Tab-separated table of C-alpha atoms in Angstrom:
chain	number	residue	atom	x	y	z
C	1	MET	CA	-17.331	-0.652	-6.584
C	2	LEU	CA	-15.487	-3.692	-5.322
C	3	ILE	CA	-13.671	-3.036	-2.049
C	4	LEU	CA	-11.220	-5.578	-0.646
C	5	ASN	CA	-9.294	-5.520	2.608
C	6	CYS	CA	-5.613	-6.225	1.930
C	7	PRO	CA	-4.474	-8.827	4.486
C	8	TYR	CA	-0.903	-7.481	4.361
C	9	CYS	CA	-1.357	-3.736	4.866
C	10	GLY	CA	-4.786	-4.050	6.486
C	11	ARG	CA	-6.292	-1.208	4.453
C	12	GLU	CA	-9.566	-1.166	2.564
C	13	LYS	CA	-8.643	-0.890	-1.114
C	14	ASP	CA	-11.082	-0.281	-3.922
C	15	GLU	CA	-10.695	-1.865	-7.332
C	16	THR	CA	-8.931	1.180	-8.805
C	17	GLU	CA	-6.034	0.538	-6.418
C	18	LEU	CA	-5.933	-3.198	-7.105
C	19	ALA	CA	-4.741	-5.310	-10.009
C	20	ALA	CA	-6.728	-8.431	-10.848
C	21	GLY	CA	-4.699	-11.638	-11.107
C	22	GLY	CA	-7.318	-14.144	-12.232
C	23	GLU	CA	-8.202	-17.441	-10.642
C	24	ALA	CA	-6.537	-18.467	-7.376
C	25	HIS	CA	-5.152	-21.824	-6.240
C	26	LEU	CA	-3.797	-22.923	-9.630
C	27	LYS	CA	-1.442	-25.881	-9.511
C	28	ARG	CA	1.507	-25.390	-11.812
C	29	PHE	CA	2.356	-28.097	-14.333
C	30	GLY	CA	5.780	-27.433	-15.806
C	31	PRO	CA	8.336	-29.373	-17.868
C	32	GLY	CA	7.734	-33.140	-17.835
C	33	SER	CA	3.983	-32.889	-17.255
C	34	SER	CA	1.463	-34.300	-19.713
C	35	ASP	CA	0.167	-32.104	-22.529
C	36	GLN	CA	-3.306	-32.238	-21.009
C	37	ASP	CA	-2.134	-31.061	-17.562
C	38	PHE	CA	-0.016	-28.307	-19.113
C	39	GLU	CA	-2.893	-27.110	-21.271
C	40	GLY	CA	-5.168	-27.101	-18.219
C	41	TYR	CA	-2.628	-25.092	-16.222
C	42	LEU	CA	-2.277	-22.530	-18.989
C	43	PHE	CA	-5.839	-22.167	-20.240
C	44	ASP	CA	-8.438	-23.970	-18.148
C	45	ARG	CA	-10.074	-21.288	-15.982
C	46	ALA	CA	-13.325	-21.354	-14.085
C	47	ASN	CA	-15.675	-18.483	-14.914
C	48	PRO	CA	-18.500	-18.977	-12.431
C	49	LYS	CA	-21.512	-16.809	-11.832
C	50	GLY	CA	-21.392	-16.797	-8.047
C	51	LEU	CA	-18.656	-17.822	-5.636
C	52	HIS	CA	-15.134	-17.418	-6.983
C	53	PHE	CA	-11.610	-17.474	-5.576
C	54	GLU	CA	-9.337	-14.876	-7.108
C	55	ARG	CA	-5.865	-13.409	-6.865
C	56	TRP	CA	-5.529	-9.675	-6.409
C	57	ARG	CA	-2.545	-7.384	-6.022
C	58	CYS	CA	-2.514	-4.356	-3.727
C	59	ALA	CA	-1.040	-2.423	-6.672
C	60	ALA	CA	-1.310	1.167	-5.428
C	61	GLY	CA	-0.693	0.050	-1.848
C	62	CYS	CA	1.779	-2.359	-0.301
C	63	GLY	CA	2.327	-4.236	-3.580
C	64	LYS	CA	1.535	-7.695	-2.220
C	65	TRP	CA	-0.499	-10.453	-3.885
C	66	PHE	CA	-3.379	-11.820	-1.859
C	67	HIS	CA	-6.420	-14.038	-2.331
C	68	ALA	CA	-10.076	-13.097	-2.143
C	69	ALA	CA	-13.256	-15.156	-1.961
C	70	ARG	CA	-16.159	-13.233	-3.453
C	71	CYS	CA	-19.340	-13.563	-5.448
C	72	THR	CA	-18.973	-12.480	-9.079
C	73	ALA	CA	-22.694	-11.781	-9.396
C	74	THR	CA	-23.333	-9.643	-6.298
C	75	LEU	CA	-19.744	-8.482	-5.544
C	76	GLU	CA	-20.275	-9.766	-1.979
C	77	VAL	CA	-16.867	-10.388	-0.409
C	78	PHE	CA	-16.601	-13.402	1.896
C	79	GLY	CA	-13.054	-12.658	2.936
C	80	THR	CA	-9.474	-12.062	1.885
C	81	TYR	CA	-6.457	-14.069	2.943
C	82	LYS	CA	-2.718	-14.231	2.411
C	83	ALA	CA	-1.305	-15.900	-0.682
C	84	GLN	CA	1.049	-18.260	1.164
C	85	THR	CA	-1.491	-21.086	1.228
C	86	LEU	CA	-2.573	-23.908	-1.077
C	87	GLU	CA	-6.217	-23.790	-0.045
C	88	PRO	CA	-8.695	-21.351	1.525
C	89	PRO	CA	-8.272	-21.199	5.324
C	90	LYS	CA	-11.025	-22.529	7.573
C	91	THR	CA	-12.225	-19.065	8.615
C	92	ILE	CA	-12.911	-18.193	4.972
C	93	ARG	CA	-14.656	-21.523	4.307
C	94	ASP	CA	-16.835	-21.034	7.375
C	95	ALA	CA	-17.714	-17.483	6.293
C	96	ILE	CA	-18.829	-18.785	2.889
C	97	THR	CA	-20.783	-21.691	4.431
C	98	ALA	CA	-22.641	-19.226	6.652
C	99	LYS	CA	-23.846	-17.309	3.598
C	100	ARG	CA	-23.949	-20.026	0.916
C	101	PRO	CA	-24.571	-23.443	2.518
C	102	GLY	CA	-23.497	-26.379	0.348
C	103	TRP	CA	-21.103	-24.321	-1.789
C	104	SER	CA	-18.402	-25.940	-3.872
C	105	TRP	CA	-15.657	-24.560	-6.078
C	106	ARG	CA	-13.259	-26.854	-7.952
C	107	ASN	CA	-12.005	-29.292	-5.296
C	108	PHE	CA	-13.037	-27.151	-2.345
C	109	SER	CA	-16.318	-27.210	-0.500
O	1	MET	CA	14.687	21.247	-7.369
O	2	SER	CA	12.966	24.423	-6.250
O	3	ASP	CA	10.648	24.596	-3.268
O	4	ARG	CA	7.553	25.833	-5.073
O	5	GLU	CA	4.400	26.612	-3.163
O	6	PHE	CA	0.793	27.558	-3.697
O	7	GLN	CA	-1.693	29.178	-1.322
O	8	GLY	CA	-5.236	28.006	-1.840
O	9	TYR	CA	-7.703	27.164	0.899
O	10	VAL	CA	-4.981	24.736	1.940
O	11	HIS	CA	-1.296	25.570	1.535
O	12	VAL	CA	0.758	23.313	-0.787
O	13	ARG	CA	4.542	23.343	-0.583
O	14	GLN	CA	7.276	21.165	-1.996
O	15	ASP	CA	9.867	20.020	0.534
O	16	SER	CA	13.186	19.197	-1.123
O	17	GLY	CA	15.132	19.231	2.126
O	18	GLN	CA	14.468	15.565	2.932
O	19	CYS	CA	16.587	12.543	2.123
O	20	MET	CA	14.827	9.202	1.814
O	21	PHE	CA	16.166	5.711	2.270
O	22	THR	CA	14.376	2.500	1.432
O	23	LEU	CA	15.039	-0.518	3.615
O	24	ARG	CA	13.877	-3.848	2.236
O	25	ALA	CA	13.991	-6.457	4.971
O	26	ASN	CA	11.718	-8.687	7.002
O	27	LEU	CA	10.131	-6.050	9.237
O	28	ALA	CA	8.787	-8.732	11.600
O	29	SER	CA	12.350	-9.652	12.572
O	30	THR	CA	13.290	-8.494	16.068
O	31	LYS	CA	16.955	-8.160	15.015
O	32	ILE	CA	16.027	-5.795	12.168
O	33	LYS	CA	13.729	-3.777	14.437
O	34	ALA	CA	16.395	-3.441	17.112
O	35	ALA	CA	19.079	-2.444	14.581
O	36	VAL	CA	16.896	0.239	12.972
O	37	LYS	CA	15.821	1.566	16.346
O	38	SER	CA	19.385	1.817	17.636
O	39	ALA	CA	20.638	3.546	14.470
O	40	THR	CA	17.804	6.048	14.097
O	41	GLY	CA	16.633	6.552	17.675
O	42	VAL	CA	13.039	6.275	16.472
O	43	ALA	CA	10.485	3.727	17.692
O	44	PHE	CA	9.772	1.043	15.085
O	45	PRO	CA	6.422	1.712	13.358
O	46	ASN	CA	3.622	-0.841	13.413
O	47	ARG	CA	1.590	-1.726	10.345
O	48	GLY	CA	0.089	1.310	8.613
O	49	LEU	CA	1.803	3.809	10.866
O	50	CYS	CA	4.814	6.077	10.940
O	51	GLU	CA	6.977	7.204	13.824
O	52	VAL	CA	8.819	10.518	14.084
O	53	SER	CA	11.586	11.594	16.412
O	54	GLU	CA	13.904	14.573	16.096
O	55	GLY	CA	13.183	15.058	12.395
O	56	CYS	CA	13.744	11.410	11.472
O	57	THR	CA	10.667	9.574	10.197
O	58	LEU	CA	10.160	5.824	9.840
O	59	ALA	CA	7.177	4.740	7.747
O	60	TRP	CA	5.742	1.239	7.305
O	61	MET	CA	5.439	0.759	3.520
O	62	SER	CA	4.732	-2.986	3.334
O	63	PRO	CA	5.605	-6.120	5.357
O	64	ASP	CA	9.116	-5.985	3.893
O	65	GLU	CA	9.701	-2.311	3.197
O	66	LEU	CA	10.474	0.601	5.486
O	67	LEU	CA	10.875	4.211	4.375
O	68	ILE	CA	13.331	6.315	6.333
O	69	MET	CA	13.092	10.094	5.924
O	70	VAL	CA	15.592	12.508	7.377
O	71	PRO	CA	16.677	16.131	6.763
O	72	THR	CA	19.526	16.299	4.247
O	73	ALA	CA	21.983	17.648	6.831
O	74	GLN	CA	21.652	14.491	8.969
O	75	ALA	CA	21.434	12.032	6.077
O	76	GLN	CA	25.040	10.915	5.670
O	77	LYS	CA	25.505	10.339	9.392
O	78	LEU	CA	22.287	8.326	9.583
O	79	LEU	CA	23.135	6.233	6.529
O	80	THR	CA	26.553	5.362	7.938
O	81	GLY	CA	24.970	4.433	11.259
O	82	LEU	CA	22.293	2.295	9.595
O	83	GLU	CA	24.795	0.461	7.439
O	84	ALA	CA	26.859	-0.342	10.518
O	85	ALA	CA	23.844	-1.470	12.563
O	86	LEU	CA	22.505	-3.696	9.778
O	87	GLU	CA	25.875	-5.268	8.973
O	88	GLY	CA	25.509	-9.006	8.429
O	89	LEU	CA	21.706	-8.982	8.316
O	90	HIS	CA	19.728	-9.895	5.193
O	91	VAL	CA	18.677	-6.419	4.060
O	92	LEU	CA	18.828	-3.990	1.173
O	93	LEU	CA	19.351	-0.336	2.038
O	94	GLU	CA	19.249	2.231	-0.752
O	95	ASP	CA	19.277	6.008	-0.986
O	96	VAL	CA	16.169	6.886	-3.017
O	97	SER	CA	16.211	10.660	-2.368
O	98	ASP	CA	16.625	11.490	-6.049
O	99	ALA	CA	13.758	9.185	-7.058
O	100	ARG	CA	11.139	10.779	-4.848
O	101	ALA	CA	9.457	14.108	-4.269
O	102	LYS	CA	7.765	15.304	-1.115
O	103	PHE	CA	4.977	17.835	-0.670
O	104	ILE	CA	3.462	19.296	2.463
O	105	LEU	CA	-0.189	20.279	2.752
O	106	SER	CA	-1.141	22.491	5.660
O	107	GLY	CA	-4.406	24.027	6.711
O	108	ALA	CA	-7.627	23.215	8.492
O	109	HIS	CA	-9.112	21.315	5.531
O	110	VAL	CA	-6.239	18.995	4.578
O	111	ARG	CA	-8.394	15.897	5.029
O	112	GLU	CA	-10.900	17.170	2.500
O	113	VAL	CA	-8.201	17.937	-0.086
O	114	LEU	CA	-6.752	14.454	0.386
O	115	GLY	CA	-10.217	12.979	0.019
O	116	LYS	CA	-10.689	14.746	-3.309
O	117	LEU	CA	-7.718	12.973	-4.871
O	118	ALA	CA	-7.135	9.655	-3.112
O	119	PRO	CA	-9.590	6.728	-2.931
O	120	MET	CA	-9.178	6.317	0.808
O	121	ASP	CA	-11.157	6.897	3.969
O	122	CYS	CA	-9.837	10.191	5.350
O	123	HIS	CA	-12.069	10.246	8.429
O	124	PRO	CA	-10.081	10.851	11.657
O	125	ALA	CA	-11.363	7.539	13.051
O	126	GLN	CA	-9.960	5.592	10.081
O	127	PHE	CA	-6.873	7.697	9.414
O	128	PRO	CA	-5.745	9.220	12.731
O	129	VAL	CA	-2.659	11.374	13.249
O	130	GLY	CA	0.437	9.170	12.840
O	131	SER	CA	-1.111	7.013	10.108
O	132	PHE	CA	0.666	6.227	6.879
O	133	ASN	CA	-0.946	4.936	3.717
O	134	ARG	CA	0.173	4.090	0.205
O	135	THR	CA	-2.471	4.895	-2.354
O	136	ARG	CA	-2.879	6.808	-5.603
O	137	PHE	CA	-3.462	10.492	-6.298
O	138	ALA	CA	-5.684	10.665	-9.382
O	139	GLN	CA	-3.583	8.686	-11.858
O	140	VAL	CA	-0.275	8.157	-10.052
O	141	ALA	CA	0.908	6.140	-7.076
O	142	GLY	CA	1.888	7.963	-3.923
O	143	ALA	CA	2.040	7.806	-0.173
O	144	VAL	CA	0.523	10.007	2.456
O	145	PHE	CA	1.148	10.486	6.112
O	146	MET	CA	-0.850	12.331	8.655
O	147	GLU	CA	1.722	14.277	10.656
O	148	GLN	CA	-0.708	16.509	12.494
O	149	GLU	CA	-4.436	17.167	12.312
O	150	ASP	CA	-3.746	20.078	9.926
O	151	LEU	CA	-0.518	18.866	8.300
O	152	ILE	CA	-0.135	16.084	5.734
O	153	SER	CA	2.982	14.932	3.893
O	154	ILE	CA	2.669	13.554	0.372
O	155	ILE	CA	5.333	11.445	-1.287
O	156	CYS	CA	5.422	10.557	-4.964
O	157	PHE	CA	7.932	9.603	-7.636
O	158	ARG	CA	10.044	12.497	-8.858
O	159	SER	CA	9.088	11.707	-12.459
O	160	VAL	CA	5.475	12.698	-11.678
O	161	GLN	CA	6.202	15.584	-9.279
O	162	ASP	CA	4.927	18.265	-11.669
O	163	TYR	CA	1.708	16.337	-12.164
O	164	VAL	CA	1.183	15.857	-8.433
O	165	PHE	CA	1.986	19.492	-7.605
O	166	THR	CA	-0.431	20.749	-10.282
O	167	LEU	CA	-3.041	18.265	-9.093
O	168	PHE	CA	-2.940	19.497	-5.505
O	169	CYS	CA	-2.820	23.167	-6.545
O	170	ASP	CA	-5.981	22.527	-8.538
O	171	ALA	CA	-7.633	20.716	-5.636
O	172	VAL	CA	-6.970	23.617	-3.234
O	173	ALA	CA	-8.037	26.338	-5.667
O	174	PRO	CA	-10.046	29.075	-3.932
O	175	GLY	CA	-13.714	28.544	-4.671
O	176	SER	CA	-13.403	24.750	-4.846
O	177	GLU	CA	-14.139	24.198	-1.159
O	178	VAL	CA	-16.592	21.423	-0.368
O	179	LEU	CA	-16.577	21.915	3.418
O	180	LEU	CA	-19.095	19.216	4.240
C-alpha cells in the first residue's frame, strides 16, 4: 500500500484516498507552439522503473494537488511537496541523493 | 429528516439540529482569522484541528476551506454576524446545511468503530481529542472529528446519509467487537 503525506493537510493518506495525476513538472505547450512540442506535452511521458516524480490529489482529504518523489519499483517515498513549484525543492533532492546517489530524472539530478 | 439512532456496542445517532456553513477563503490571512473569530467567538483552528465554543464549531477542512457548525437556533444570527464581519474581504460564505448530514457516535469503543471504516490512524497519539480529518467511510467521502475520548462526530453528504448510517449500524452490531 502506497502511503503519502499530504503537504497541505499534513495527514498520512493511503492510495485509496488519493487520485493519481501522472507525471509531475510538465511544461505546457499551447497555441503557437511547434507540433513536436505540443505532441510531447500531450503524449510524451516517462515511465521509469525506479525514481519518479508524480502528481497526486488528496481526493478524500483536503482536495489539493501535490507532488511526490517515489520509487515505482519499491514504492519507497522520498518526499512530498507542494505543487506551486517548477522543480523539486532542495530538501527533496537531498533526500533522494542520500538514498540514490547519482540519480537523474528528465532535466533534474 | 428524522433523528434515527441505533444502539450497538457503540451508539449511533443522527443529529439534524446543526446548521453548517462553508467558508472558502485564504485561512492563512490574519484579517480572515480575526473576522471569523470576532463573529463566532471561537478560537481559529490550526491545521487538522477543530475548535468548539458554546455550541459553535470551527473545523479546518483545507488551506482555503473552513466548516462552521452551529445549532439551528443560533444559525441565522451567526450568519448575519459573519456576513457583516467578512464584508469587503475576498471570501465565499455559503449555507450548506441541506447538503450535509451529521452523525454522532458515542461509547467507549468509538475509535475502533472509526478504524473499521476509515483508512486512518485512529490511535490517540495520532488523532487526539480536538482533531479533525477528512477521509472516506468505506466508499464515500466524509469528515470526522474527535469531540471527546468517547464521542465522535461524522459528517457526510446528505445524498449518502442512508448508506453511511447503515454502514455505521453494521459496524457497531453486537457481536462484531474486535476489542484489541
